[in-house]
Amino acid sequence: MGAQTSPREAAMQEQRSILVLGGTGYIGGRLVPRLLEHGHRVRVLARSAQKLTDVPWRERVEVVEGDLLRPADVEAACAGIDVVVYLVHSLSASGSFEQTELQTADNVADAARAAGVKRIVYLGGLHPDSAELSRHLRSRKAVGELFLDSGVPTIALQAGIVIGSGSASFEMIRHLTEVLPYMPAPRWVRNKVQPIAVRDVLHYLLGAVEAPGTINRTFDIGGPDVLRYGQMMNGYAVEAGLPQRPIAALPVFTPWLASQWVNLVTPIPRRLAVPIIESLQYDCVVREHDIDAVIPPPPGGLTGYRRAVRLALAKMRAGEVETSWHGASLDDAPADALPSDPDWAGHTVFIDEKHRTTSAGVDELWSVIEGIGGENGWYSFPLAWAIRGWLDKLVGGVGLDRGRRHTARLQTGDALDFWRVEQIQRGSRLRLRAEMRMPGRGWLELETRDAGDHRVYRQRAVYFPQGLAGRLYWYLLVPFHGVIFTGMANRVVLEAEARTRRNREGGQGA
């Protein structure tokens, strides 16, 4: 007789229809391909399907457009679904995000119950029993409780700091440790936390989707190490080959002041730093290990903190960051697409447009366009770009330090310094939407087209001002545009021509 299949193995072999909410985010973008590898059918709900245009798994999933705040959209997304995976969390640092999060969760719970969904899988946060939780931890706890009371069996996983290439928590640790040789820090550097590697989070999420039976409860998940936050920073320093940093815990650092500090010395914008820092005000460690009876630990055991850091650094150095916090949509960042030109009629629109003719090759010109930003810079007046980035940081924006996910290749939805890739037609057009703080909405388009024996490079900045402040903002910057945008157009073309010459000379030498 052959070996019998265990209930868990049988569940893993069963193909299920999975709706992933938050599939464009850091965890969701990694979970989707793993669900596909296990043979599941996957549907992803996104406010804009265009954001998923270039992800490697796009053609293997069903993408539906919709908004979680619209019940009809959620009901349509839940139709025919076996398991809903809820990975949505607000990145707002202010406002009524708690009410919004409860409303979206309530819409999902109602739609899942009406559609006969068999399970909800929710990823929340580790938290103490204290009644005085931060707003973000309180909100995540409330969402989990809402799902548990919904009538749909729910596995609510509760994780602490997630360590992986591109995670916001890891990037905060990395930049704080690398930038500051001496660390004046808030008292929370002495608090105990239990970090978990992103690969282990994905292991538990996949296990929760596939677990047999009817389960309705929370489970704490965490890595094998319980550390103080200061120990995490110095653990990073050791793995990165840096001297360990002296750390002084100062009582004057309130969460608000700490978020300003993090905003200034790391790429993490204030609105994202606030929820991370608020969650560090407490000891957040695993209080029970009941998950082991439902989802066994991964083969080889859970990943220790130092090994998780080592793996994350290796991914970064190899340029293999699968997803990043950069791709997360910020609640108060502009999200509207650039209207088509005829739609501008009757509106105030400011445009700065440059054209250049060049002998550069098609591939070389496009490589310069697609490689712009990040460490490659913006090909004009670096000091002016740096000042604009710092001003954006000072008012809580993302600044220029956000960089880019890959050194040479972009995809729709990627963050690029204080821009976001709104549209990319590889080889011809790159459109960036401004996410810096300003009184209006802005875009930057970079295009190339053939014109017989030469190429034409077109660069266009488009700005829709908001009120008087928006108009004053544009007019104050006009003197700089002549330097910044003119210099940018000239240097993009010169760099493309230089690459063309080097490639031709290399080909002749061969």
Short mmCIF file of C-alpha atoms in Angstrom, two decimals:
data_model
loop_
_atom_site.label_atom_id
_atom_site.label_comp_id
_atom_site.label_asym_id
_atom_site.label_seq_id
_atom_site.Cartn_x
_atom_site.Cartn_y
_atom_site.Cartn_z
CA MET A 1 0.00 0.00 0.00
CA GLY A 2 1.18 3.55 -0.73
CA ALA A 3 1.78 6.12 1.97
CA GLN A 4 -1.38 7.83 3.17
CA THR A 5 -1.79 11.56 2.59
CA SER A 6 -2.03 13.63 5.77
CA PRO A 7 -4.97 16.05 6.12
CA ARG A 8 -2.58 18.99 5.73
CA GLU A 9 -1.01 17.52 2.56
CA ALA A 10 -4.46 16.89 1.16
CA ALA A 11 -5.43 20.49 1.88
CA MET A 12 -2.29 21.72 0.14
CA GLN A 13 -3.20 19.70 -2.94
CA GLU A 14 -6.68 21.23 -3.10
CA GLN A 15 -6.95 24.09 -5.54
CA ARG A 16 -8.74 27.05 -4.05
CA SER A 17 -9.96 30.40 -5.31
CA ILE A 18 -8.15 33.12 -3.40
CA LEU A 19 -8.96 36.83 -3.31
CA VAL A 20 -5.92 38.86 -2.25
CA LEU A 21 -6.69 42.32 -0.92
CA GLY A 22 -3.46 44.30 -0.78
CA GLY A 23 -1.85 42.43 -3.67
CA THR A 24 0.02 45.55 -4.77
CA GLY A 25 1.70 45.90 -1.37
CA TYR A 26 4.93 44.59 0.12
CA ILE A 27 3.59 41.30 1.52
CA GLY A 28 0.81 40.81 -1.04
CA GLY A 29 3.16 41.18 -4.00
CA ARG A 30 5.23 38.29 -2.63
CA LEU A 31 2.34 36.10 -1.54
CA VAL A 32 0.54 36.05 -4.90
CA PRO A 33 3.26 34.17 -6.85
CA ARG A 34 3.57 31.65 -4.01
CA LEU A 35 -0.16 30.99 -4.08
CA LEU A 36 0.14 30.40 -7.84
CA GLU A 37 3.06 28.01 -7.32
CA HIS A 38 0.80 25.97 -5.03
CA GLY A 39 -1.80 25.68 -7.78
CA HIS A 40 -4.39 28.12 -6.45
CA ARG A 41 -6.53 30.43 -8.58
CA VAL A 42 -5.85 34.01 -7.57
CA ARG A 43 -7.90 37.17 -7.96
CA VAL A 44 -6.47 40.56 -6.97
CA LEU A 45 -8.56 43.64 -6.25
CA ALA A 46 -6.82 46.92 -7.04
CA ARG A 47 -8.02 50.48 -7.38
CA SER A 48 -6.05 50.68 -10.63
CA ALA A 49 -5.29 47.58 -12.68
CA GLN A 50 -2.56 49.57 -14.44
CA LYS A 51 -0.40 49.35 -11.32
CA LEU A 52 -0.07 45.61 -11.93
CA THR A 53 0.78 45.91 -15.62
CA ASP A 54 4.43 44.91 -15.27
CA VAL A 55 4.46 42.45 -12.37
CA PRO A 56 5.76 39.02 -13.50
CA TRP A 57 2.59 37.18 -12.49
CA ARG A 58 0.10 39.58 -14.11
CA GLU A 59 -1.10 37.17 -16.83
CA ARG A 60 -1.64 34.34 -14.33
CA VAL A 61 -4.14 36.14 -12.09
CA GLU A 62 -7.52 37.78 -12.47
CA VAL A 63 -7.33 41.49 -11.72
CA VAL A 64 -10.50 43.38 -10.88
CA GLU A 65 -10.68 47.10 -10.31
CA GLY A 66 -12.52 48.40 -7.31
CA ASP A 67 -12.47 50.29 -4.05
CA LEU A 68 -12.88 48.63 -0.66
CA LEU A 69 -15.02 51.55 0.45
CA ARG A 70 -17.61 50.67 -2.21
CA PRO A 71 -19.63 47.63 -1.06
CA ALA A 72 -20.69 46.73 -4.60
CA ASP A 73 -17.04 46.48 -5.70
CA VAL A 74 -16.21 44.22 -2.78
CA GLU A 75 -19.25 42.00 -3.38
CA ALA A 76 -18.23 41.51 -7.01
CA ALA A 77 -14.66 40.68 -5.99
CA CYS A 78 -15.79 38.06 -3.43
CA ALA A 79 -18.09 36.18 -5.83
CA GLY A 80 -16.94 32.56 -6.23
CA ILE A 81 -14.06 32.94 -3.75
CA ASP A 82 -13.02 30.32 -1.18
CA VAL A 83 -10.51 32.34 0.86
CA VAL A 84 -10.05 36.09 1.28
CA VAL A 85 -6.56 37.24 2.28
CA TYR A 86 -6.73 40.71 3.84
CA LEU A 87 -3.37 42.54 3.80
CA VAL A 88 -4.66 46.11 3.78
CA HIS A 89 -3.44 48.69 6.28
CA SER A 90 -3.59 52.46 6.18
CA LEU A 91 -0.32 54.38 5.89
CA SER A 92 -1.85 57.62 7.08
CA ALA A 93 -0.25 59.33 10.05
CA SER A 94 -3.28 61.45 10.81
CA GLY A 95 -6.95 61.86 10.12
CA SER A 96 -9.77 59.36 10.54
CA PHE A 97 -7.91 56.31 9.28
CA GLU A 98 -9.30 54.12 12.13
CA GLN A 99 -12.85 54.69 10.95
CA THR A 100 -11.82 54.09 7.33
CA GLU A 101 -10.08 50.83 8.19
CA LEU A 102 -13.10 49.55 10.13
CA GLN A 103 -15.40 50.51 7.26
CA THR A 104 -13.34 48.68 4.64
CA ALA A 105 -13.03 45.62 6.88
CA ASP A 106 -16.78 45.66 7.54
CA ASN A 107 -17.47 45.80 3.79
CA VAL A 108 -15.19 42.81 3.25
CA ALA A 109 -16.74 40.83 6.11
CA ASP A 110 -20.29 41.47 4.82
CA ALA A 111 -19.38 40.55 1.25
CA ALA A 112 -17.47 37.43 2.32
CA ARG A 113 -20.36 36.19 4.43
CA ALA A 114 -22.90 36.81 1.64
CA ALA A 115 -20.68 35.06 -0.93
CA GLY A 116 -20.17 31.98 1.24
CA VAL A 117 -16.42 32.51 1.61
CA LYS A 118 -14.98 29.68 3.69
CA ARG A 119 -12.17 31.62 5.39
CA ILE A 120 -10.65 35.05 5.92
CA VAL A 121 -6.90 35.26 6.52
CA TYR A 122 -5.80 38.51 8.15
CA LEU A 123 -2.31 39.77 8.95
CA GLY A 124 -2.36 42.06 11.97
CA GLY A 125 0.21 43.19 14.50
CA LEU A 126 1.61 41.81 17.74
CA HIS A 127 0.43 43.87 20.68
CA PRO A 128 0.38 43.71 24.47
CA ASP A 129 -2.82 43.37 26.49
CA SER A 130 -2.55 47.03 27.49
CA ALA A 131 -5.68 49.06 26.87
CA GLU A 132 -3.53 52.07 25.93
CA LEU A 133 -2.42 50.91 22.50
CA SER A 134 -1.25 53.27 19.78
CA ARG A 135 -3.84 54.28 17.20
CA HIS A 136 -2.38 52.00 14.55
CA LEU A 137 -2.10 48.94 16.80
CA ARG A 138 -5.56 49.66 18.18
CA SER A 139 -6.92 49.85 14.65
CA ARG A 140 -5.27 46.59 13.55
CA LYS A 141 -6.58 44.82 16.66
CA ALA A 142 -10.09 46.15 16.00
CA VAL A 143 -10.02 44.95 12.38
CA GLY A 144 -8.99 41.47 13.53
CA GLU A 145 -11.79 41.36 16.07
CA LEU A 146 -14.30 42.47 13.45
CA PHE A 147 -13.32 39.56 11.19
CA LEU A 148 -13.43 37.08 14.08
CA ASP A 149 -16.99 38.22 14.90
CA SER A 150 -18.09 38.27 11.25
CA GLY A 151 -19.46 34.74 11.03
CA VAL A 152 -16.76 33.81 8.48
CA PRO A 153 -14.05 31.55 9.99
CA THR A 154 -10.95 33.72 10.34
CA ILE A 155 -7.28 33.05 10.97
CA ALA A 156 -5.84 36.32 12.27
CA LEU A 157 -2.05 36.19 12.30
CA GLN A 158 -0.32 38.73 14.55
CA ALA A 159 3.26 39.61 13.58
CA GLY A 160 5.78 42.13 14.82
CA ILE A 161 8.63 43.76 12.90
CA VAL A 162 9.04 42.14 9.47
CA ILE A 163 12.65 41.80 8.27
CA GLY A 164 13.26 41.43 4.55
CA SER A 165 14.74 43.27 1.60
CA GLY A 166 12.57 46.30 0.95
CA SER A 167 10.45 46.17 4.12
CA ALA A 168 9.87 49.54 5.79
CA SER A 169 11.00 48.24 9.20
CA PHE A 170 14.22 46.84 7.77
CA GLU A 171 14.93 50.02 5.81
CA MET A 172 14.45 52.11 8.94
CA ILE A 173 16.94 49.95 10.87
CA ARG A 174 19.37 49.99 7.94
CA HIS A 175 19.44 53.73 7.42
CA LEU A 176 19.48 54.67 11.10
CA THR A 177 22.45 52.35 11.64
CA GLU A 178 24.38 53.32 8.52
CA VAL A 179 23.86 57.09 8.72
CA LEU A 180 24.50 57.70 12.41
CA PRO A 181 27.81 56.68 14.06
CA TYR A 182 26.27 57.61 17.43
CA MET A 183 22.60 57.12 18.11
CA PRO A 184 20.65 59.46 20.36
CA ALA A 185 17.45 57.46 20.55
CA PRO A 186 14.05 57.30 22.25
CA ARG A 187 13.52 55.06 25.27
CA TRP A 188 11.84 52.46 23.08
CA VAL A 189 15.26 51.22 21.89
CA ARG A 190 15.22 49.26 25.18
CA ASN A 191 11.85 47.65 24.51
CA LYS A 192 11.71 43.98 23.61
CA VAL A 193 10.53 42.99 20.16
CA GLN A 194 10.35 39.69 18.30
CA PRO A 195 11.15 40.26 14.61
CA ILE A 196 10.16 37.77 11.94
CA ALA A 197 11.69 37.18 8.51
CA VAL A 198 9.41 37.97 5.58
CA ARG A 199 9.90 34.42 4.26
CA ASP A 200 8.41 33.08 7.51
CA VAL A 201 5.45 35.48 7.32
CA LEU A 202 4.75 34.15 3.82
CA HIS A 203 5.07 30.58 5.09
CA TYR A 204 2.39 31.21 7.72
CA LEU A 205 0.09 33.10 5.34
CA LEU A 206 0.24 30.27 2.82
CA GLY A 207 -0.32 27.75 5.60
CA ALA A 208 -3.33 29.73 6.85
CA VAL A 209 -4.86 29.66 3.36
CA GLU A 210 -4.38 25.90 3.11
CA ALA A 211 -5.03 24.80 6.71
CA PRO A 212 -7.79 22.20 7.00
CA GLY A 213 -10.86 22.49 9.18
CA THR A 214 -12.75 25.47 10.54
CA ILE A 215 -10.62 27.79 12.66
CA ASN A 216 -11.64 31.13 14.11
CA ARG A 217 -8.97 32.72 16.31
CA THR A 218 -5.80 34.79 16.49
CA PHE A 219 -2.29 33.33 16.37
CA ASP A 220 0.91 35.10 17.39
CA ILE A 221 3.81 34.57 14.99
CA GLY A 222 7.43 35.64 15.41
CA GLY A 223 11.00 34.60 14.76
CA PRO A 224 13.20 32.71 17.24
CA ASP A 225 14.90 35.81 18.67
CA VAL A 226 13.59 38.23 21.29
CA LEU A 227 15.70 41.39 21.12
CA ARG A 228 15.77 44.98 22.21
CA TYR A 229 15.47 47.41 19.32
CA GLY A 230 18.99 48.67 20.01
CA GLN A 231 20.26 45.08 19.71
CA MET A 232 18.57 44.81 16.33
CA MET A 233 20.40 47.90 15.10
CA ASN A 234 23.76 46.60 16.23
CA GLY A 235 22.96 43.15 14.85
CA TYR A 236 22.46 44.86 11.51
CA ALA A 237 25.77 46.69 11.92
CA VAL A 238 27.63 43.39 12.41
CA GLU A 239 26.06 41.81 9.31
CA ALA A 240 26.74 44.93 7.23
CA GLY A 241 30.39 45.05 8.32
CA LEU A 242 29.96 48.27 10.32
CA PRO A 243 31.19 49.13 13.82
CA GLN A 244 28.54 48.68 16.48
CA ARG A 245 26.85 51.98 17.34
CA PRO A 246 26.78 53.49 20.83
CA ILE A 247 23.13 54.10 21.67
CA ALA A 248 21.88 56.57 24.28
CA ALA A 249 18.22 56.32 25.25
CA LEU A 250 16.90 59.85 25.85
CA PRO A 251 13.56 60.49 27.60
CA VAL A 252 12.94 63.68 25.61
CA PHE A 253 12.20 61.78 22.40
CA THR A 254 8.41 61.57 22.12
CA PRO A 255 6.93 59.42 19.32
CA TRP A 256 6.21 62.63 17.39
CA LEU A 257 9.80 63.88 17.72
CA ALA A 258 11.15 60.44 16.89
CA SER A 259 9.08 60.32 13.70
CA GLN A 260 10.50 63.71 12.65
CA TRP A 261 14.01 62.39 13.30
CA VAL A 262 13.39 59.22 11.29
CA ASN A 263 11.81 61.27 8.50
CA LEU A 264 14.94 63.42 8.21
CA VAL A 265 17.69 60.79 8.40
CA THR A 266 16.04 57.88 6.55
CA PRO A 267 13.98 57.54 3.34
CA ILE A 268 10.93 56.59 5.42
CA PRO A 269 8.39 59.46 5.18
CA ARG A 270 6.83 60.76 8.37
CA ARG A 271 3.40 59.32 7.62
CA LEU A 272 4.92 55.82 7.43
CA ALA A 273 7.41 56.35 10.28
CA VAL A 274 4.62 57.25 12.71
CA PRO A 275 2.83 53.84 12.73
CA ILE A 276 6.17 51.99 12.95
CA ILE A 277 7.40 54.10 15.87
CA GLU A 278 4.06 54.01 17.66
CA SER A 279 4.18 50.21 17.61
CA LEU A 280 7.62 50.29 19.26
CA GLN A 281 6.32 51.97 22.42
CA TYR A 282 5.57 48.55 23.90
CA ASP A 283 7.19 45.18 24.41
CA CYS A 284 5.73 43.20 21.50
CA VAL A 285 6.61 39.52 21.79
CA VAL A 286 4.89 36.24 21.02
CA ARG A 287 2.75 35.16 23.98
CA GLU A 288 1.64 31.76 22.70
CA HIS A 289 2.90 29.24 20.14
CA ASP A 290 -0.42 27.59 19.28
CA ILE A 291 0.26 28.17 15.60
CA ASP A 292 2.63 25.17 15.64
CA ALA A 293 -0.33 22.80 16.01
CA VAL A 294 -1.98 24.23 12.88
CA ILE A 295 0.95 25.29 10.71
CA PRO A 296 4.27 23.57 11.48
CA PRO A 297 7.39 25.76 11.31
CA PRO A 298 9.10 25.93 7.90
CA PRO A 299 11.61 23.19 6.99
CA GLY A 300 14.87 23.98 8.76
CA GLY A 301 13.08 26.07 11.38
CA LEU A 302 12.30 29.74 11.70
CA THR A 303 14.84 32.28 10.44
CA GLY A 304 16.91 34.05 13.08
CA TYR A 305 17.25 37.82 13.02
CA ARG A 306 20.89 37.96 11.94
CA ARG A 307 20.28 35.47 9.13
CA ALA A 308 17.22 37.43 7.99
CA VAL A 309 19.39 40.57 7.78
CA ARG A 310 22.06 38.65 5.88
CA LEU A 311 19.51 37.37 3.37
CA ALA A 312 18.00 40.84 2.92
CA LEU A 313 21.39 42.42 2.29
CA ALA A 314 22.28 39.70 -0.24
CA LYS A 315 19.03 40.36 -2.14
CA MET A 316 19.72 44.10 -2.20
CA ARG A 317 23.30 43.68 -3.41
CA ALA A 318 22.16 41.33 -6.16
CA GLY A 319 19.40 43.73 -7.26
CA GLU A 320 16.75 41.08 -6.57
CA VAL A 321 14.37 42.98 -4.28
CA GLU A 322 11.03 41.33 -5.07
CA THR A 323 8.79 44.00 -3.56
CA SER A 324 9.48 47.11 -1.51
CA TRP A 325 7.74 49.52 0.82
CA HIS A 326 8.44 52.11 -1.91
CA GLY A 327 5.58 50.61 -3.89
CA ALA A 328 3.04 51.26 -1.17
CA SER A 329 0.52 53.95 -2.02
CA LEU A 330 0.52 56.76 0.51
CA ASP A 331 -2.95 57.87 1.50
CA ASP A 332 -2.41 61.60 0.98
CA ALA A 333 -0.26 61.37 -2.15
CA PRO A 334 -1.84 62.38 -5.47
CA ALA A 335 -3.28 59.36 -7.24
CA ASP A 336 -5.11 60.77 -10.27
CA ALA A 337 -3.71 59.92 -13.69
CA LEU A 338 -2.69 62.64 -16.12
CA PRO A 339 -5.79 63.59 -18.16
CA SER A 340 -5.53 63.42 -21.92
CA ASP A 341 -4.68 66.72 -23.58
CA PRO A 342 -8.22 67.51 -24.84
CA ASP A 343 -9.49 67.26 -21.24
CA TRP A 344 -7.38 70.27 -20.31
CA ALA A 345 -9.75 72.67 -22.04
CA GLY A 346 -11.02 75.25 -19.60
CA HIS A 347 -8.45 74.38 -16.92
CA THR A 348 -5.35 76.27 -15.81
CA VAL A 349 -2.38 74.14 -16.80
CA PHE A 350 1.31 75.07 -16.77
CA ILE A 351 3.67 73.23 -19.12
CA ASP A 352 7.42 73.25 -19.57
CA GLU A 353 8.32 71.35 -22.76
CA LYS A 354 11.73 70.67 -24.30
CA HIS A 355 12.68 68.93 -27.57
CA ARG A 356 16.11 67.72 -28.59
CA THR A 357 17.31 66.01 -31.77
CA THR A 358 20.02 63.42 -31.26
CA SER A 359 22.11 60.87 -33.12
CA ALA A 360 22.01 58.53 -30.12
CA GLY A 361 20.82 54.98 -30.68
CA VAL A 362 17.29 53.98 -29.75
CA ASP A 363 18.40 51.54 -27.04
CA GLU A 364 20.93 53.93 -25.53
CA LEU A 365 18.48 56.82 -25.33
CA TRP A 366 15.84 54.64 -23.73
CA SER A 367 18.33 53.19 -21.23
CA VAL A 368 19.11 56.72 -20.02
CA ILE A 369 15.40 57.54 -19.71
CA GLU A 370 14.51 54.34 -17.85
CA GLY A 371 17.59 54.60 -15.64
CA ILE A 372 16.88 58.12 -14.42
CA GLY A 373 16.65 58.98 -10.73
CA GLY A 374 17.92 57.18 -7.66
CA GLU A 375 21.71 56.83 -7.62
CA ASN A 376 21.83 57.84 -11.30
CA GLY A 377 20.43 61.28 -10.51
CA TRP A 378 18.34 63.63 -12.64
CA TYR A 379 21.02 64.92 -15.03
CA SER A 380 20.78 68.54 -13.96
CA PHE A 381 21.63 70.87 -11.08
CA PRO A 382 21.96 68.22 -8.32
CA LEU A 383 21.91 70.87 -5.59
CA ALA A 384 18.48 72.14 -6.69
CA TRP A 385 17.06 68.61 -6.69
CA ALA A 386 18.61 67.96 -3.27
CA ILE A 387 17.12 71.16 -1.84
CA ARG A 388 13.67 70.28 -3.19
CA GLY A 389 14.00 66.84 -1.65
CA TRP A 390 14.94 68.25 1.75
CA LEU A 391 12.09 70.75 1.64
CA ASP A 392 9.72 67.89 0.92
CA LYS A 393 11.13 65.96 3.88
CA LEU A 394 10.69 68.95 6.20
CA VAL A 395 6.96 69.05 5.47
CA GLY A 396 6.57 65.30 5.89
CA GLY A 397 6.94 64.24 2.26
CA VAL A 398 8.89 61.32 0.83
CA GLY A 399 11.90 63.35 -0.33
CA LEU A 400 14.53 62.13 -2.78
CA ASP A 401 15.99 59.39 -0.56
CA ARG A 402 13.32 56.90 -1.53
CA GLY A 403 15.38 56.07 -4.61
CA ARG A 404 14.31 53.28 -6.95
CA ARG A 405 13.73 49.54 -6.57
CA HIS A 406 16.01 48.47 -9.44
CA THR A 407 19.01 50.34 -10.83
CA ALA A 408 18.11 50.00 -14.52
CA ARG A 409 14.54 48.80 -14.92
CA LEU A 410 11.22 50.39 -13.96
CA GLN A 411 7.69 49.05 -13.90
CA THR A 412 4.28 50.66 -13.56
CA GLY A 413 3.62 51.65 -9.96
CA ASP A 414 7.28 51.85 -8.95
CA ALA A 415 8.34 54.67 -6.65
CA LEU A 416 11.14 56.82 -8.09
CA ASP A 417 12.44 59.34 -5.55
CA PHE A 418 9.47 61.68 -5.07
CA TRP A 419 7.76 60.48 -8.25
CA ARG A 420 5.78 57.35 -9.09
CA VAL A 421 5.77 55.55 -12.43
CA GLU A 422 2.28 56.10 -13.78
CA GLN A 423 2.85 54.75 -17.27
CA ILE A 424 5.73 53.10 -19.10
CA GLN A 425 5.74 52.16 -22.76
CA ARG A 426 9.11 50.52 -22.91
CA GLY A 427 11.27 52.05 -25.59
CA SER A 428 9.16 55.16 -26.11
CA ARG A 429 7.52 56.81 -23.07
CA LEU A 430 7.94 57.17 -19.32
CA ARG A 431 5.36 59.16 -17.38
CA LEU A 432 5.99 60.03 -13.74
CA ARG A 433 3.39 61.37 -11.29
CA ALA A 434 4.66 63.77 -8.61
CA GLU A 435 4.26 62.64 -5.00
CA MET A 436 6.12 65.54 -3.40
CA ARG A 437 4.13 67.95 -1.24
CA MET A 438 2.94 70.89 -3.35
CA PRO A 439 -0.25 72.90 -3.94
CA GLY A 440 -1.35 71.09 -7.08
CA ARG A 441 -0.72 68.00 -9.18
CA GLY A 442 2.27 67.42 -11.42
CA TRP A 443 3.66 64.99 -13.96
CA LEU A 444 6.90 64.57 -15.86
CA GLU A 445 6.94 62.83 -19.25
CA LEU A 446 10.09 61.62 -21.02
CA GLU A 447 9.63 60.36 -24.58
CA THR A 448 11.69 59.25 -27.55
CA ARG A 449 10.70 58.60 -31.17
CA ASP A 450 12.44 57.88 -34.45
CA ALA A 451 12.68 60.64 -37.06
CA GLY A 452 14.47 59.10 -40.00
CA ASP A 453 18.21 58.94 -39.36
CA HIS A 454 17.96 60.52 -35.90
CA ARG A 455 15.90 60.43 -32.72
CA VAL A 456 13.76 63.10 -31.06
CA TYR A 457 13.76 63.39 -27.28
CA ARG A 458 10.76 65.17 -25.74
CA GLN A 459 10.54 66.18 -22.11
CA ARG A 460 7.38 67.69 -20.69
CA ALA A 461 6.52 68.89 -17.18
CA VAL A 462 2.78 69.36 -16.64
CA TYR A 463 1.35 71.10 -13.57
CA PHE A 464 -2.28 71.59 -12.50
CA PRO A 465 -2.20 74.33 -9.81
CA GLN A 466 -4.56 74.36 -6.85
CA GLY A 467 -5.78 77.83 -5.99
CA LEU A 468 -3.62 80.92 -5.63
CA ALA A 469 -0.92 78.99 -3.74
CA GLY A 470 -0.54 76.65 -6.71
CA ARG A 471 -0.05 79.49 -9.15
CA LEU A 472 2.47 81.25 -6.91
CA TYR A 473 4.34 77.97 -6.48
CA TRP A 474 4.77 77.61 -10.25
CA TYR A 475 5.79 81.22 -10.84
CA LEU A 476 8.35 81.10 -8.02
CA LEU A 477 9.94 78.05 -9.64
CA VAL A 478 9.96 79.40 -13.22
CA PRO A 479 13.49 80.88 -12.90
CA PHE A 480 14.79 77.46 -11.82
CA HIS A 481 13.00 75.62 -14.62
CA GLY A 482 15.23 77.25 -17.21
CA VAL A 483 18.24 75.72 -15.46
CA ILE A 484 16.80 72.42 -14.26
CA PHE A 485 14.69 71.29 -17.21
CA THR A 486 16.93 72.72 -19.92
CA GLY A 487 19.98 71.16 -18.32
CA MET A 488 18.15 67.88 -17.87
CA ALA A 489 17.15 67.67 -21.54
CA ASN A 490 20.68 68.53 -22.70
CA ARG A 491 22.43 66.05 -20.42
CA VAL A 492 20.03 63.17 -21.10
CA VAL A 493 20.82 63.50 -24.81
CA LEU A 494 24.57 63.90 -24.21
CA GLU A 495 24.67 60.82 -21.98
CA ALA A 496 22.76 58.77 -24.58
CA GLU A 497 25.16 59.89 -27.33
CA ALA A 498 28.18 59.02 -25.15
CA ARG A 499 26.77 55.53 -24.52
CA THR A 500 26.14 55.11 -28.25
CA ARG A 501 29.77 56.01 -29.07
CA ARG A 502 31.11 53.62 -26.43
CA ASN A 503 28.96 50.78 -27.71
CA ARG A 504 29.98 51.38 -31.34
CA GLU A 505 33.66 51.61 -30.44
CA GLY A 506 33.37 48.44 -28.39
CA GLY A 507 31.68 46.67 -31.32
CA GLN A 508 34.40 47.79 -33.73
CA GLY A 509 37.10 46.66 -31.31
CA ALA A 510 35.53 43.22 -31.13
#
